[in-house]
XYZ file of C-alpha atoms in Angstrom:
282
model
C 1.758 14.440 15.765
C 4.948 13.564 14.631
C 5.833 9.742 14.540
C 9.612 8.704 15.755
C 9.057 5.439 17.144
C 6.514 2.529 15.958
C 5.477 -0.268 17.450
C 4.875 -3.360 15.043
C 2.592 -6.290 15.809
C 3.482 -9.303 14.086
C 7.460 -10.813 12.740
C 6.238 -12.406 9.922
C 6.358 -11.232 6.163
C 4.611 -8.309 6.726
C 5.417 -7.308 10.130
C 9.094 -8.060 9.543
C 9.107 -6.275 6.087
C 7.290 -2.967 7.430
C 9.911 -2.791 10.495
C 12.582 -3.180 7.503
C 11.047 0.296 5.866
C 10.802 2.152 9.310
C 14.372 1.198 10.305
C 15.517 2.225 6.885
C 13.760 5.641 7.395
C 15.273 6.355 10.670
C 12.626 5.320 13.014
C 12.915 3.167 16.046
C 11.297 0.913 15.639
C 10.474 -2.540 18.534
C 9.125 -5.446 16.374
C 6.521 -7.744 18.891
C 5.905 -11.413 18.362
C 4.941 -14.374 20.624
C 7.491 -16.575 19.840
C 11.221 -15.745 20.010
C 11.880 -17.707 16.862
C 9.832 -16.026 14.691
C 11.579 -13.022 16.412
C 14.988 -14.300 14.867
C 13.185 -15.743 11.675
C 12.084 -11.515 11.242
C 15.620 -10.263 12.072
C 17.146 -12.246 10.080
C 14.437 -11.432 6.855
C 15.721 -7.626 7.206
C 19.321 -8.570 7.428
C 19.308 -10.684 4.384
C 16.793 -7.948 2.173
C 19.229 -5.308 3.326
C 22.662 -6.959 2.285
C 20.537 -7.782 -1.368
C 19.984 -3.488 -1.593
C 23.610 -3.182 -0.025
C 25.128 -5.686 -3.325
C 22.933 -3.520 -5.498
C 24.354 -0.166 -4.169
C 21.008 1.011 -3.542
C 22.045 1.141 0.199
C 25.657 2.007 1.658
C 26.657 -0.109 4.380
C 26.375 2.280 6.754
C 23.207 3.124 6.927
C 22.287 -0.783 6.750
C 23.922 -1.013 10.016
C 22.242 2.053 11.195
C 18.795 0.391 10.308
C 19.627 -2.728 12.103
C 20.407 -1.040 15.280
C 17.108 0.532 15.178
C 15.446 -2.772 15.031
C 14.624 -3.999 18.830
C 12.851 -7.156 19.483
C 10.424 -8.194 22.349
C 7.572 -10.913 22.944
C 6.255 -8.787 25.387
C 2.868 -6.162 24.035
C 4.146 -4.198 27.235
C 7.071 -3.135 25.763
C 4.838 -0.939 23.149
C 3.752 1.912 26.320
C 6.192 4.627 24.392
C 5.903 4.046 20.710
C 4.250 7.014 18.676
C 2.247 4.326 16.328
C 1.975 0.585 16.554
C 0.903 -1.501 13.345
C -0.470 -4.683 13.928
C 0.493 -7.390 11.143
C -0.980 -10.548 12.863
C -2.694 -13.118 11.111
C -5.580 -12.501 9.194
C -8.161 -13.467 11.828
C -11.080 -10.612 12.987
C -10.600 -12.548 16.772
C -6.815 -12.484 16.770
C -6.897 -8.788 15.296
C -9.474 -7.717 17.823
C -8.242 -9.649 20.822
C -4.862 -7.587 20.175
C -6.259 -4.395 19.404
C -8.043 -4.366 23.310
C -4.705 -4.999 24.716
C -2.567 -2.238 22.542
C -5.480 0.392 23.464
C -4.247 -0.520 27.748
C -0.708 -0.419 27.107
C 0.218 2.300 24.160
C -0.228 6.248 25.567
C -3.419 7.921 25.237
C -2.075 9.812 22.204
C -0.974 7.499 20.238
C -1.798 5.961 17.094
C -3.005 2.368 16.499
C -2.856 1.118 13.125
C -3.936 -2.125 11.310
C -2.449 -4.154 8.588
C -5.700 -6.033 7.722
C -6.552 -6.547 3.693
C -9.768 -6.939 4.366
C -11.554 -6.673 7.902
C -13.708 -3.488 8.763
C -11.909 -0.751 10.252
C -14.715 0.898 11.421
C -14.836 -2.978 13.650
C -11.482 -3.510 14.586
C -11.606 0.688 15.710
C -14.820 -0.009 17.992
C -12.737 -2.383 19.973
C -10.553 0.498 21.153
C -11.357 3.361 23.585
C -9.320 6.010 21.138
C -11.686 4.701 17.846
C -10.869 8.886 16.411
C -7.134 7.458 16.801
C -7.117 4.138 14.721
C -7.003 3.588 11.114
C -6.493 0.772 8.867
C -2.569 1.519 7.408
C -2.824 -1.666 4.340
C 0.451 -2.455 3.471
C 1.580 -4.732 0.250
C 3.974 -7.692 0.143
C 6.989 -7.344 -0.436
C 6.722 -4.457 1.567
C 10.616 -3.233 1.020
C 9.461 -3.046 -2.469
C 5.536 -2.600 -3.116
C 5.281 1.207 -3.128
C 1.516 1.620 -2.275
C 0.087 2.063 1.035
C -3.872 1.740 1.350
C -5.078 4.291 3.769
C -8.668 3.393 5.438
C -10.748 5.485 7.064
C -13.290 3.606 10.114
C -16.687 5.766 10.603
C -14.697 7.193 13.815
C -11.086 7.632 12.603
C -10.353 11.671 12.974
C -8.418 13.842 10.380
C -5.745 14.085 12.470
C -4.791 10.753 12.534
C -5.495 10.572 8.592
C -2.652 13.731 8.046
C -0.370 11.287 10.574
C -0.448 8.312 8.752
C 0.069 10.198 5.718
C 3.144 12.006 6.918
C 4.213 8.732 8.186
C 3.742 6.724 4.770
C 5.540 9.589 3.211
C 8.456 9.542 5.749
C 8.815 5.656 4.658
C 8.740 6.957 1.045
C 6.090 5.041 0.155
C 2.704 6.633 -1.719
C -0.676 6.519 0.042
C -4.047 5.807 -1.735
C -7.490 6.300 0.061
C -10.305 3.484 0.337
C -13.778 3.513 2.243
C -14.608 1.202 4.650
C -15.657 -1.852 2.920
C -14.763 -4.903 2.586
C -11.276 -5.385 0.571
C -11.034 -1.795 0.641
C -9.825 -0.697 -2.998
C -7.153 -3.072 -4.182
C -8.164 -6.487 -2.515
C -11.470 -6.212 -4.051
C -10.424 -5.863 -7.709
C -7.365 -8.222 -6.829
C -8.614 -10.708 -4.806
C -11.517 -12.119 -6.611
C -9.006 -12.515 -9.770
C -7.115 -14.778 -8.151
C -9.456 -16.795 -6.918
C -10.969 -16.946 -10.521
C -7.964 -18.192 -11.800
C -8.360 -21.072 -8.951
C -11.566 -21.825 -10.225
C -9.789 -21.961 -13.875
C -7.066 -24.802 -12.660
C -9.856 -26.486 -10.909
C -11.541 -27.511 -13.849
C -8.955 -28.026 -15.889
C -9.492 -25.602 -18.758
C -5.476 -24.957 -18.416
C -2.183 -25.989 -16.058
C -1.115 -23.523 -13.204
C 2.209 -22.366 -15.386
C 0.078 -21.698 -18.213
C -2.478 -19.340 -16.828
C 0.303 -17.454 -15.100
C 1.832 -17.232 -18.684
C -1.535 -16.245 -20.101
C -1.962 -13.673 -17.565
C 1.926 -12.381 -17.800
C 2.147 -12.155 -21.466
C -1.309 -11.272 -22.366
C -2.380 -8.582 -19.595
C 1.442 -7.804 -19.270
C 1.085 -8.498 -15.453
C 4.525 -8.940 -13.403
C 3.607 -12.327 -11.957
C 1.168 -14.444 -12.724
C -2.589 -15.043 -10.485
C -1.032 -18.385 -8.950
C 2.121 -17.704 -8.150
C 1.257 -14.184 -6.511
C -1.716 -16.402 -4.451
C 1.176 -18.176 -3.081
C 3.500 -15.880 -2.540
C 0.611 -14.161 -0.316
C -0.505 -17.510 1.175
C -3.486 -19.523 0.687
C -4.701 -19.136 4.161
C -5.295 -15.637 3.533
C -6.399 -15.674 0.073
C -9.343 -18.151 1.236
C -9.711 -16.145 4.816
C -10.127 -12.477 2.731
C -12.475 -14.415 0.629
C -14.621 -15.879 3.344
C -14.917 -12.134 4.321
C -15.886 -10.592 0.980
C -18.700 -13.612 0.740
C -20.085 -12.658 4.178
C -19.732 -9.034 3.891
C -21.816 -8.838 0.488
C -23.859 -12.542 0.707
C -22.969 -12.584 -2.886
C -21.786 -15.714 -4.541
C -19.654 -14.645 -6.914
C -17.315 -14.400 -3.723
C -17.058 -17.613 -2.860
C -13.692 -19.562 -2.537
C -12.689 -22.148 -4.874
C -13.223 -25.491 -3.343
C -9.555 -26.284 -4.447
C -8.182 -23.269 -2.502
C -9.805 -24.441 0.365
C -8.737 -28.148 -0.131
C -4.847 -26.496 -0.395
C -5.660 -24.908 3.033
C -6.543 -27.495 4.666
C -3.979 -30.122 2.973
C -1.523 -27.716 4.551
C -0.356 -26.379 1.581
C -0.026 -22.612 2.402
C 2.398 -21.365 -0.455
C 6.050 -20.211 -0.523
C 5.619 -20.214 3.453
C 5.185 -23.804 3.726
C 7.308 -24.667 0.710
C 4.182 -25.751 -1.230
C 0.968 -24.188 -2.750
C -0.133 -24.437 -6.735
C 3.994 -24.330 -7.034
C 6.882 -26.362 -5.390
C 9.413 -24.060 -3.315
């Protein structure tokens, strides 16, 4: 099927940031969150990331204009009966993410697509909790999303190839580039990536060196882009430690377990660049 209008779950960084690369695509897209502020929070996240590509000339004015009119806001799950896909980008929770998926699968139309953001819950799960399990398929997005190219594509035991070529068509409509990962925990990316971060938590914790320089270490020496701790909070430490918690359930291996510090952060409140504090000041 041919997607033209999407349905996104979710006005935060992710939810916000994929609506941003639909709009900018041409799609209609109607961005769904329960709070209205958080609503204008998300508007105003694309209308600031656009006028940044508009003073770079990577976007005319015209079309950013065009891709904020396509942007329609709602806190009602309702609203979704029309859309050709909905995403959901809620929080990282298997309840929340299942609890959400029930009521999408009574409101979308029978041939539709339902899609989840998760980095690390089972598809083949979250799928079961729909009555169209052939038409749902875990569509793992990367923050930021305006300018992360990758896509993770996941397949649940029921998700049909039909769906599969849709989401593919779709990712490549967005112009971004899709990768393929089995159902398992972390999928592909967030198991490799994950852990490493967490590790370098576990390095800070016992003070072998300071935050700045194992992001230096890491920069310089692997030649990464941003270093372990500042990318941890730039995701958040909520969901670091909550994909974590997974992986060390999933595989009862304890190599997975979270860094006591990370969950100490959590719970102190400190959350990352979303809460203006995490192994950095913001």
């Amino acid at each position: 099927m041919e997607i033209k209008t999407v349905g996104i779950v979710g006005a935060g960084t992710m939810g916000n940031g994929i609506a941003q690369v639909c709009a900018t695509a041409g799609l209609s897209v109607t961005m769904v969150d329960i709070a209205e502020d958080a609503l204008e929070k998300g508007v105003q996240t694309i209308q600031s990331s656009l006028e940044r590509l508009v003073k770079k000339e990577r976007l005319s004015t015209n079309d950013r204009d065009s891709a904020l009119r396509l942007v329609n806001t709602t806190t009602q799950l309702a609203d979704l009966k029309n859309v050709d896909l909905v995403i959901e980008a809620a929080s990282e929770a298997e309840a929340v993410k299942l609890s959400l998926i029930k009521q999408l699968d009574g409101i979308v139309k029978p041939e539709a697509i339902i899609a989840s953001n998760t980095s690390s819950i089972s598809i083949t799960k979250l799928a079961a909790a729909s009555s169209r399990p052939n038409r749902f398929i875990g569509m793992h997005f990367f923050n930021p999303v305006p300018v992360m190219m990758l896509v993770e594509l996941i397949e649940g035991l029921q998700t049909g190839n039909a769906t599969k070529q849709a989401a593919e068509e779709f990712v490549g409509l967005i112009q971004k580039t899709t990768i393929t990962a089995k159902n398992s925990a972390g999928f592909a990316v967030n198991r490799i990536l994950v852990p490493m971060l967490n590790e370098a938590v576990f390095v800070l914790q016992e003070g072998i060196a300071s935050a700045e320089d194992i992001d230096k270490g890491m920069q310089l020496g692997c030649n990464h882009v941003i270093g372990p701790l500042a990318l941890a909070d730039l995701i958040g430490l909520d969901t670091l430690l909550s994909v974590m918690e997974v992986f060390y359930s999933s595989f009862n291996d304890p190599k997975y377990r979270p860094a006591p510090l990370l969950r100490e952060m959590v719970e102190a409140g400190y959350m990352g660049r979303k809460s203006g504090r995490g192994f950095y000041s913001y």
